[in-house]
CSV table of C-alpha atoms and ligand atoms in Angstrom, one decimal:
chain,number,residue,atom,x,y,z
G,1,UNK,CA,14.3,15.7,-13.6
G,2,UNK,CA,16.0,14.1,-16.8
G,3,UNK,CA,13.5,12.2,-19.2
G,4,UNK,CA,13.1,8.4,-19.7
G,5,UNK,CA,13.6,5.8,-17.4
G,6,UNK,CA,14.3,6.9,-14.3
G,7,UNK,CA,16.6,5.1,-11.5
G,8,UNK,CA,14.6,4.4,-8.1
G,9,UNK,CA,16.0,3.2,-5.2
G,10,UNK,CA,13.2,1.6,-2.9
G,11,UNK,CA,14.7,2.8,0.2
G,12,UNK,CA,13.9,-0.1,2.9
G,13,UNK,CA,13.1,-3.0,0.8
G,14,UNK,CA,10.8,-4.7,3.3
G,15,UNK,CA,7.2,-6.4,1.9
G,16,UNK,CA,5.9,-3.3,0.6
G,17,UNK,CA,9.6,-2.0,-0.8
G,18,UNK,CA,9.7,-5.4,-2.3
G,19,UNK,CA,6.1,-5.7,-4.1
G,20,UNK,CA,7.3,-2.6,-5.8
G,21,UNK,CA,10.7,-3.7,-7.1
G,22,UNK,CA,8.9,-6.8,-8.4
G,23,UNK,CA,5.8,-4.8,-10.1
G,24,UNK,CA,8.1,-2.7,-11.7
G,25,UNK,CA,10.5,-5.0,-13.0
G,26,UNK,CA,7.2,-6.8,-14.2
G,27,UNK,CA,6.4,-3.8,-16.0
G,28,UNK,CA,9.8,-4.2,-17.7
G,29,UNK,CA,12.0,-1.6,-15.5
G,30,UNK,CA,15.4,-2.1,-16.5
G,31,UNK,CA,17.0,-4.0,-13.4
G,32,UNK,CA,19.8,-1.4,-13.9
G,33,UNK,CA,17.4,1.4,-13.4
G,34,UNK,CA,16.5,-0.3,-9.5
G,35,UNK,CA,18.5,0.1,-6.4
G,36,UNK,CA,17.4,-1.0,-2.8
G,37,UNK,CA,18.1,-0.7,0.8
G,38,UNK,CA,17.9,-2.9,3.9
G,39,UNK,CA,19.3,-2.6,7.0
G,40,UNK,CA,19.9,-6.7,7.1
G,41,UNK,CA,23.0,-8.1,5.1
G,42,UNK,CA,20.9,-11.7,4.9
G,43,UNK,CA,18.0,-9.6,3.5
G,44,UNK,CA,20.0,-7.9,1.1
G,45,UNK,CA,21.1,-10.7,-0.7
G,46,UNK,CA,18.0,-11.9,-0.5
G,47,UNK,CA,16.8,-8.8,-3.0
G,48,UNK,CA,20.1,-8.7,-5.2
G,49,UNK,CA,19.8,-12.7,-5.6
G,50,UNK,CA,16.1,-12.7,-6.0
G,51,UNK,CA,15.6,-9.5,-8.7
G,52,UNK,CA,19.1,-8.7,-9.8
G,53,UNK,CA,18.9,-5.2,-8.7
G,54,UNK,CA,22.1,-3.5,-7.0
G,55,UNK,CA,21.3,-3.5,-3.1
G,56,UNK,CA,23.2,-0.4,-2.0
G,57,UNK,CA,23.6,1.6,1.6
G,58,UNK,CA,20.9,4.5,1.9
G,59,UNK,CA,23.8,7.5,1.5
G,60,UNK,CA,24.6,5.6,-2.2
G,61,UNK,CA,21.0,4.6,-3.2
G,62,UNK,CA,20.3,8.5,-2.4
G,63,UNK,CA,23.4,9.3,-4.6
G,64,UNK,CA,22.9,7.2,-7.0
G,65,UNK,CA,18.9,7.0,-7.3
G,66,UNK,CA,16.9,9.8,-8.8
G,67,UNK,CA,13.9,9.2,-7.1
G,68,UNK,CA,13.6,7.5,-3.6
G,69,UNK,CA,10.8,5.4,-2.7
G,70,UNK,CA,10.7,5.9,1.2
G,71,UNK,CA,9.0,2.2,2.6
G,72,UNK,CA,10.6,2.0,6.0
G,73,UNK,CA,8.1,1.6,8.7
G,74,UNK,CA,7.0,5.4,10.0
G,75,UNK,CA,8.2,4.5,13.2
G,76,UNK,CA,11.9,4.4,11.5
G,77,UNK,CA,11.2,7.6,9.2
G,78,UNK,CA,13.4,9.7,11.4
G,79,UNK,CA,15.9,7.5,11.7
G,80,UNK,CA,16.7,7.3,7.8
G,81,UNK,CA,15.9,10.5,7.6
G,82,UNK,CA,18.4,11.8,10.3
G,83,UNK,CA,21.4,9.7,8.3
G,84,UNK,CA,20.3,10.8,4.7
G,85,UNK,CA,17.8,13.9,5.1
G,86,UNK,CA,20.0,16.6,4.8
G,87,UNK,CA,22.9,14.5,2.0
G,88,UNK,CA,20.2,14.3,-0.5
G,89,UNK,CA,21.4,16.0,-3.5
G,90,UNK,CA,19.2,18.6,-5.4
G,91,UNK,CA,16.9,17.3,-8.0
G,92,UNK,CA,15.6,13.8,-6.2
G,93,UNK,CA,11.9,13.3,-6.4
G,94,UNK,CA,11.2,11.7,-2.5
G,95,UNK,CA,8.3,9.1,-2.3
G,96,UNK,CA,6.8,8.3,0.8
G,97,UNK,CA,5.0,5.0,1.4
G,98,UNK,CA,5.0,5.2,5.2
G,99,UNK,CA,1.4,5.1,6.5
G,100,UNK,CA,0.3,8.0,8.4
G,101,UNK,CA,3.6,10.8,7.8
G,102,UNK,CA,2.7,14.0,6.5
G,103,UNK,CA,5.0,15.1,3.6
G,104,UNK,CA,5.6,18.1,5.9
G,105,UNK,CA,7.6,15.4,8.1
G,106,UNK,CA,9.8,14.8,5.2
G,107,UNK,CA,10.0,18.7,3.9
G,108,UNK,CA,11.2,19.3,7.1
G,109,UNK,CA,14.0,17.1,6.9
G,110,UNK,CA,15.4,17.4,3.3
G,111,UNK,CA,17.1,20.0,1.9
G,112,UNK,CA,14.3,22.8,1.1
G,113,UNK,CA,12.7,22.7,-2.6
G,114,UNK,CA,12.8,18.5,-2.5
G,115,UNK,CA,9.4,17.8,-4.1
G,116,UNK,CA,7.9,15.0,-2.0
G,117,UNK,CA,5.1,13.0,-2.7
G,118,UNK,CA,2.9,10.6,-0.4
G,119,UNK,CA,1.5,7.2,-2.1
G,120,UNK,CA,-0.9,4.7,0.0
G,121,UNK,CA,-0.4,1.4,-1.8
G,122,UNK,CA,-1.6,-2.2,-0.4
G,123,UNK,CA,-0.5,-5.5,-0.9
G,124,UNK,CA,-2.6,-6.3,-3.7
G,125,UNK,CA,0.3,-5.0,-5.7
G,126,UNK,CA,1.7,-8.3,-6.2
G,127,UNK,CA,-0.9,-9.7,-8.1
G,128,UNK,CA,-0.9,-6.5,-10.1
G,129,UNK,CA,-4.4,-5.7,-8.6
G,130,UNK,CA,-2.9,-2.6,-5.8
G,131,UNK,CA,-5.4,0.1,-5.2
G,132,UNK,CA,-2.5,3.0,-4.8
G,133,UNK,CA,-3.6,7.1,-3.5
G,134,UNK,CA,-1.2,9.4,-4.5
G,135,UNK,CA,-0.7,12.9,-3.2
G,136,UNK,CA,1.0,16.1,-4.0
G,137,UNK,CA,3.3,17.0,-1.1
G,138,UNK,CA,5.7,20.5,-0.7
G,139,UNK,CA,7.2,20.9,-4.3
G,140,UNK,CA,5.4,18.4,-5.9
G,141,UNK,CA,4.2,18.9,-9.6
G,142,UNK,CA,2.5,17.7,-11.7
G,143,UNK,CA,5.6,16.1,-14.0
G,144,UNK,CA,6.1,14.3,-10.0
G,145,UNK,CA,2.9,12.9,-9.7
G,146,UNK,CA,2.9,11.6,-13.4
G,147,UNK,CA,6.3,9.7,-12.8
G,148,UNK,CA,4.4,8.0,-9.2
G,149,UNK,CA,1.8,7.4,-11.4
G,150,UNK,CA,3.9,5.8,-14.3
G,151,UNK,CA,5.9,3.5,-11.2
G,152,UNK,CA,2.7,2.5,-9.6
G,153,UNK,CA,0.2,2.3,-12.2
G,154,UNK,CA,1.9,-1.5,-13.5
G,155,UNK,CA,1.1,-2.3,-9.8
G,156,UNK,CA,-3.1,-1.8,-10.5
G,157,UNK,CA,-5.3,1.0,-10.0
G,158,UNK,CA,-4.1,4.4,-9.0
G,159,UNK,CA,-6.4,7.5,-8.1
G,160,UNK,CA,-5.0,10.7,-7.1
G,161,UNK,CA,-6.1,12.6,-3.8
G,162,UNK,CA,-5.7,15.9,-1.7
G,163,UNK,CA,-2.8,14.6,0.9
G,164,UNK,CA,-5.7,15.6,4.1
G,165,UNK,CA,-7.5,12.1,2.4
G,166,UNK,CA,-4.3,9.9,2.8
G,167,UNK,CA,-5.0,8.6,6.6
G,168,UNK,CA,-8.8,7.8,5.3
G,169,UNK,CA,-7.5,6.1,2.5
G,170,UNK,CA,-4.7,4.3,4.8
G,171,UNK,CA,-8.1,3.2,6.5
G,172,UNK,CA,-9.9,2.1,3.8
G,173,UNK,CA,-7.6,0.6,1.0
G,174,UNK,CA,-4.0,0.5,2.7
G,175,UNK,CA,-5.2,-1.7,5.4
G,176,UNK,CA,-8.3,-3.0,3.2
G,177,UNK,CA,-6.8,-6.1,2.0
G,178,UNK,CA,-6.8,-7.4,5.9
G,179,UNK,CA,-10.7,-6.6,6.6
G,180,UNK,CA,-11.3,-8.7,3.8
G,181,UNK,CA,-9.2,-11.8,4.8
G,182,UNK,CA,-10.9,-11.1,8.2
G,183,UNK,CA,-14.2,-11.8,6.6
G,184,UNK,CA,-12.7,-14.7,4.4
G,185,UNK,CA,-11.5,-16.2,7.6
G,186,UNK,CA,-14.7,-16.1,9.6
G,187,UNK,CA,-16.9,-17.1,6.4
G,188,UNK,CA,-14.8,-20.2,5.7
G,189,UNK,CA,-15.4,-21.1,10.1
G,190,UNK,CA,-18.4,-21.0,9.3
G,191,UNK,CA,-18.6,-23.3,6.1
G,192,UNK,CA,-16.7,-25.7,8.9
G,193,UNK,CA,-19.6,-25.1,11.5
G,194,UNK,CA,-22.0,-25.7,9.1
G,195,UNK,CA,-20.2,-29.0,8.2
G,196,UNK,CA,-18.0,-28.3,5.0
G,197,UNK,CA,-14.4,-29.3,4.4
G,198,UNK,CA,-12.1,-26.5,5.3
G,199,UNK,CA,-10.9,-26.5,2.1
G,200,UNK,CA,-14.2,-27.0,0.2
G,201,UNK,CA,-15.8,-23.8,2.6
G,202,UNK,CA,-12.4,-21.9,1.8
G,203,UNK,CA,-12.8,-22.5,-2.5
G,204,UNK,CA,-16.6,-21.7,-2.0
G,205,UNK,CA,-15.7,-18.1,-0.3
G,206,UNK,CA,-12.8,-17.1,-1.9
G,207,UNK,CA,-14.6,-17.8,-5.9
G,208,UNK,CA,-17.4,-16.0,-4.0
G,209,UNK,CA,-15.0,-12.8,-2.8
G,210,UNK,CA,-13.4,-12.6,-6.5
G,211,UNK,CA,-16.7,-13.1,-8.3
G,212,UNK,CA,-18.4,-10.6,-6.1
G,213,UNK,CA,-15.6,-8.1,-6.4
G,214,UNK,CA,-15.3,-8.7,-9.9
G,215,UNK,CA,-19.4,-7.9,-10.7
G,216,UNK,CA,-18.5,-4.2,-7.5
G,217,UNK,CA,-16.1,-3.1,-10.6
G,218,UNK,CA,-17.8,-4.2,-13.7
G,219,UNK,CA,-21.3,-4.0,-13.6
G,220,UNK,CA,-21.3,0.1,-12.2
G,221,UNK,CA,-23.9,-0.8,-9.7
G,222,UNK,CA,-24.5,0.0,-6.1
G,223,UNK,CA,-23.4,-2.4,-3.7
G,224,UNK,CA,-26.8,-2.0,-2.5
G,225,UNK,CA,-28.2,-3.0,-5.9
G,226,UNK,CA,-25.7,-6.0,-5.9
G,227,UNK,CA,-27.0,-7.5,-2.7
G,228,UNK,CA,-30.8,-6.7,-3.3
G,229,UNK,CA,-30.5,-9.2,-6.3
G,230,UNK,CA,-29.2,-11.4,-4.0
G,231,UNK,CA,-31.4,-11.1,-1.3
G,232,UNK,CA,-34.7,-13.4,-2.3
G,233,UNK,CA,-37.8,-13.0,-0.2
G,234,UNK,CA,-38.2,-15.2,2.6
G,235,UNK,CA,-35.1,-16.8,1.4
G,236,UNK,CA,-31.8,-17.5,3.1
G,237,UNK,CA,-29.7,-14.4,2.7
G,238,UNK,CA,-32.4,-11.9,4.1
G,239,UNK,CA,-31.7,-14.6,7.3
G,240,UNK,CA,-28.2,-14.1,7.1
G,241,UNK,CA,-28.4,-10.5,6.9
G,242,UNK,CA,-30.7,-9.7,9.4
G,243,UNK,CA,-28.3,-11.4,12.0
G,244,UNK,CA,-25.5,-9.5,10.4
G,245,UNK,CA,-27.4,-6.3,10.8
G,246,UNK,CA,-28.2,-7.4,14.7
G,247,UNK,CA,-24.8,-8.3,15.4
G,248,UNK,CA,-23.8,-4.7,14.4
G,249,UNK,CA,-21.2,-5.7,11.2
G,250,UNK,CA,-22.0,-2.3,9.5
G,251,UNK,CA,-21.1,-0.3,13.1
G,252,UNK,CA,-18.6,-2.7,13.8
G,253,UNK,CA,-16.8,-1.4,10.4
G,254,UNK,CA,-17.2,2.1,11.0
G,255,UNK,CA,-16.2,2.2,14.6
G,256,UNK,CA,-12.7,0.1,12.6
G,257,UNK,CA,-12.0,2.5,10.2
G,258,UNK,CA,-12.1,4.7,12.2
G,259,UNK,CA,-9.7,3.4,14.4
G,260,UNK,CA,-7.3,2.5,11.7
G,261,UNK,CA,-7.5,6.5,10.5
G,262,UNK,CA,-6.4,7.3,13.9
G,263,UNK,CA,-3.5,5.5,14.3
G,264,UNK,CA,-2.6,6.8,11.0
G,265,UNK,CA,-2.9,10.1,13.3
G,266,UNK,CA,-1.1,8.5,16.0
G,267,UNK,CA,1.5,7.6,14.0
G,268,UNK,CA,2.2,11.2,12.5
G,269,UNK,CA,2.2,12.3,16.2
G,270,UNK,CA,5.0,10.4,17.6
G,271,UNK,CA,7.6,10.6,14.8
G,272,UNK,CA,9.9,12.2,15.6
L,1,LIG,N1,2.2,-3.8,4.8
L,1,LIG,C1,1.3,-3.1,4.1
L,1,LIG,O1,0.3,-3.7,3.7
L,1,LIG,C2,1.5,-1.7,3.7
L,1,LIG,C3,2.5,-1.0,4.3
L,1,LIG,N2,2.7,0.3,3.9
L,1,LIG,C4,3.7,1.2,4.5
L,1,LIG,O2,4.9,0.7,3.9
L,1,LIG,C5,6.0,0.9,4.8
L,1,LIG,C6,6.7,-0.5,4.9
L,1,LIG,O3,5.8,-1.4,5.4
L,1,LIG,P1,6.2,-2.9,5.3
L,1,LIG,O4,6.9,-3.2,4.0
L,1,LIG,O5,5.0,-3.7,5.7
L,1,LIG,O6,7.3,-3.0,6.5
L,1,LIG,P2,8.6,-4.0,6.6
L,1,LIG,O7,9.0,-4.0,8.0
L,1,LIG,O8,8.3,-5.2,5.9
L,1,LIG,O9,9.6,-3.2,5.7
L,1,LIG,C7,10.4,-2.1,6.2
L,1,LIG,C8,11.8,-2.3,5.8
L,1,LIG,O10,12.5,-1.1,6.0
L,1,LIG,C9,13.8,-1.5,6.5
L,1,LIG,N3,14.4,-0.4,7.2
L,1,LIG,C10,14.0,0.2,8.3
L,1,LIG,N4,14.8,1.2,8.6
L,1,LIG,C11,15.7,1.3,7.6
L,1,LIG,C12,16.9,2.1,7.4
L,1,LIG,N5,17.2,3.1,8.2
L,1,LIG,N6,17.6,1.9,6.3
L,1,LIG,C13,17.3,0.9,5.4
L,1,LIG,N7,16.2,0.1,5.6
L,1,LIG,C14,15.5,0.3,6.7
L,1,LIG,C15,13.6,-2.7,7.3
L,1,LIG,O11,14.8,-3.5,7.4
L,1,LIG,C16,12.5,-3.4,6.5
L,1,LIG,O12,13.1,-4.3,5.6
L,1,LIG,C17,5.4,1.3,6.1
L,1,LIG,O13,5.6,2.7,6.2
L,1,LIG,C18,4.0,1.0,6.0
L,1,LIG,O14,3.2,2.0,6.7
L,1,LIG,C19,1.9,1.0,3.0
L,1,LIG,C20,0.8,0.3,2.5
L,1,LIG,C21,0.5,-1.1,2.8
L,2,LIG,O1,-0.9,-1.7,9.1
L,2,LIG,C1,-0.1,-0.7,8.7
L,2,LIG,O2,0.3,0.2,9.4
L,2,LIG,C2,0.3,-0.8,7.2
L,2,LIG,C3,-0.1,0.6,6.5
L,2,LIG,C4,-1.4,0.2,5.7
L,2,LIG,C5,-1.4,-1.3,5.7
L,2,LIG,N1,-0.4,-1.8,6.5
């Protein structure tokens, strides 16, 4: 691949496609160095009006792009891969977003050598804050994984893993930002069933969420340390907890995980 700034072409510029164009141009990504796809006209002048990029067709974005950030949904992988798969042009560095696809699907269906690599992001990325998984697929070096790296780093964290751990990590981070907003939303109910102004219970919980998270990543502690220092004896949290602890919460989260790492499964299953 040539040095410098590369030209990517988010391929199916949807919310994820689109957190990425705006975290890199952030990060100062030449506009000119961007392309994007979309299979609705209103949607792609949407992009082009909102970012500036050039919003192309996929064969021209797989032309003109030298890597191609894949974010259609898996169930329309083979689709886009059907009309470009085999017209992408030696020397392309393919980037799969799509939750649950092997890079084997892809390998399959691009010309053979076509390093691929696999990338579990989350929609934390707007706020710069992303937790993003990347994974060597067939082809993939390590010059490949640096250059993901370098386009998702300006997005937040990044961490790299063996591909088998993407569908846990799809589990756990990918889909992560929604368990939490599930627990936000239940914890502000209950600021309003214990008599608090919704918007009062929602600025309690949601400095609480940050502050909490904020003291997970700084102070290097356990979780369990964390909510031991909490927990006073006799007091009100130990309440709180022991109901949480009746009501099943911790199985409650494994059994979801679970689940969500099995659709990823599922989802590899029936592309086709
Ligand atoms: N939403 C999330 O929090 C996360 C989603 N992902 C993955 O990112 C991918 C995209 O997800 P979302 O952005 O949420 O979906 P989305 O539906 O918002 O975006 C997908 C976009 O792809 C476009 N598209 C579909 N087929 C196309 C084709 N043949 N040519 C051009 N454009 C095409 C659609 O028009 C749409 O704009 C999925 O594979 C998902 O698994 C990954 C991490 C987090
Ligand atoms: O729910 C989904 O399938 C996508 C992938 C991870 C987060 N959202």
């Amino acid at each position: 691949m040539s040095t410098g700034v590369h030209t990517v072409a988010v391929i199916g510029a949807g919310k994820i496609g689109e957190l990425m164009l705006s975290g890199l141009l952030r990060s100062g990504w030449p506009a000119d160095r961007l392309l994007a796809t979309t299979r609705r006209p209103e949607r792609a002048e949407e992009i082009a009006t909102r970012y500036g990029v050039r919003v192309v067709d996929n064969l021209t974005a797989v032309r003109d792009a030298e890597v191609l950030a894949i974010s259609v949904k898996p169930q329309d992988a083979g689709v886009l891969l059907d009309e470009v798969g085999p017209r992408i042009p030696d020397g392309k560095l393919v980037i799969s977003l799509c939750a649950g696809l092997p890079t084997g699907f892809f390998s399959r269906r691009l010309p053979a050598g076509t390093p691929v690599v696999r990338v579990m992001t989350n929609t934390p990325a707007l706020v710069d804050q992303a937790m993003t998984a990347i994974s060597a697929g067939a082809h993939a070096t390590g010059e490949h994984l640096a250059l993901a790296e370098e386009m998702f780093k300006p997005l937040g964290a990044t961490i790299r893993v063996p591909e088998s751990q993407q569908d846990a990590v799809t589990a756990l981070s990918g889909s992560g930002p929604a368990y939490f907003y599930l627990l936000v939303e239940a914890m502000v109910d209950a600021g309003i069933l214990l008599g608090l102004p919704r918007q009062v219970a929602h600025e309690l919980i949601v400095q609480t969420a940050i502050g909490s998270a904020v003291m997970l990543r700084d102070s290097g502690e356990h979780p369990v340390k964390l909510r031991e220092a909490v927990t006073s004896p006799a007091g009100t949290t130990i309440s709180a907890v022991r109901e949480l602890e009746k009501h099943g919460v911790r199985a409650a989260l494994l059994a979801a995980l679970e689940a969500a790492r099995d659709r990823a499964r599922e989802l590899a299953a029936q592309a086709t």
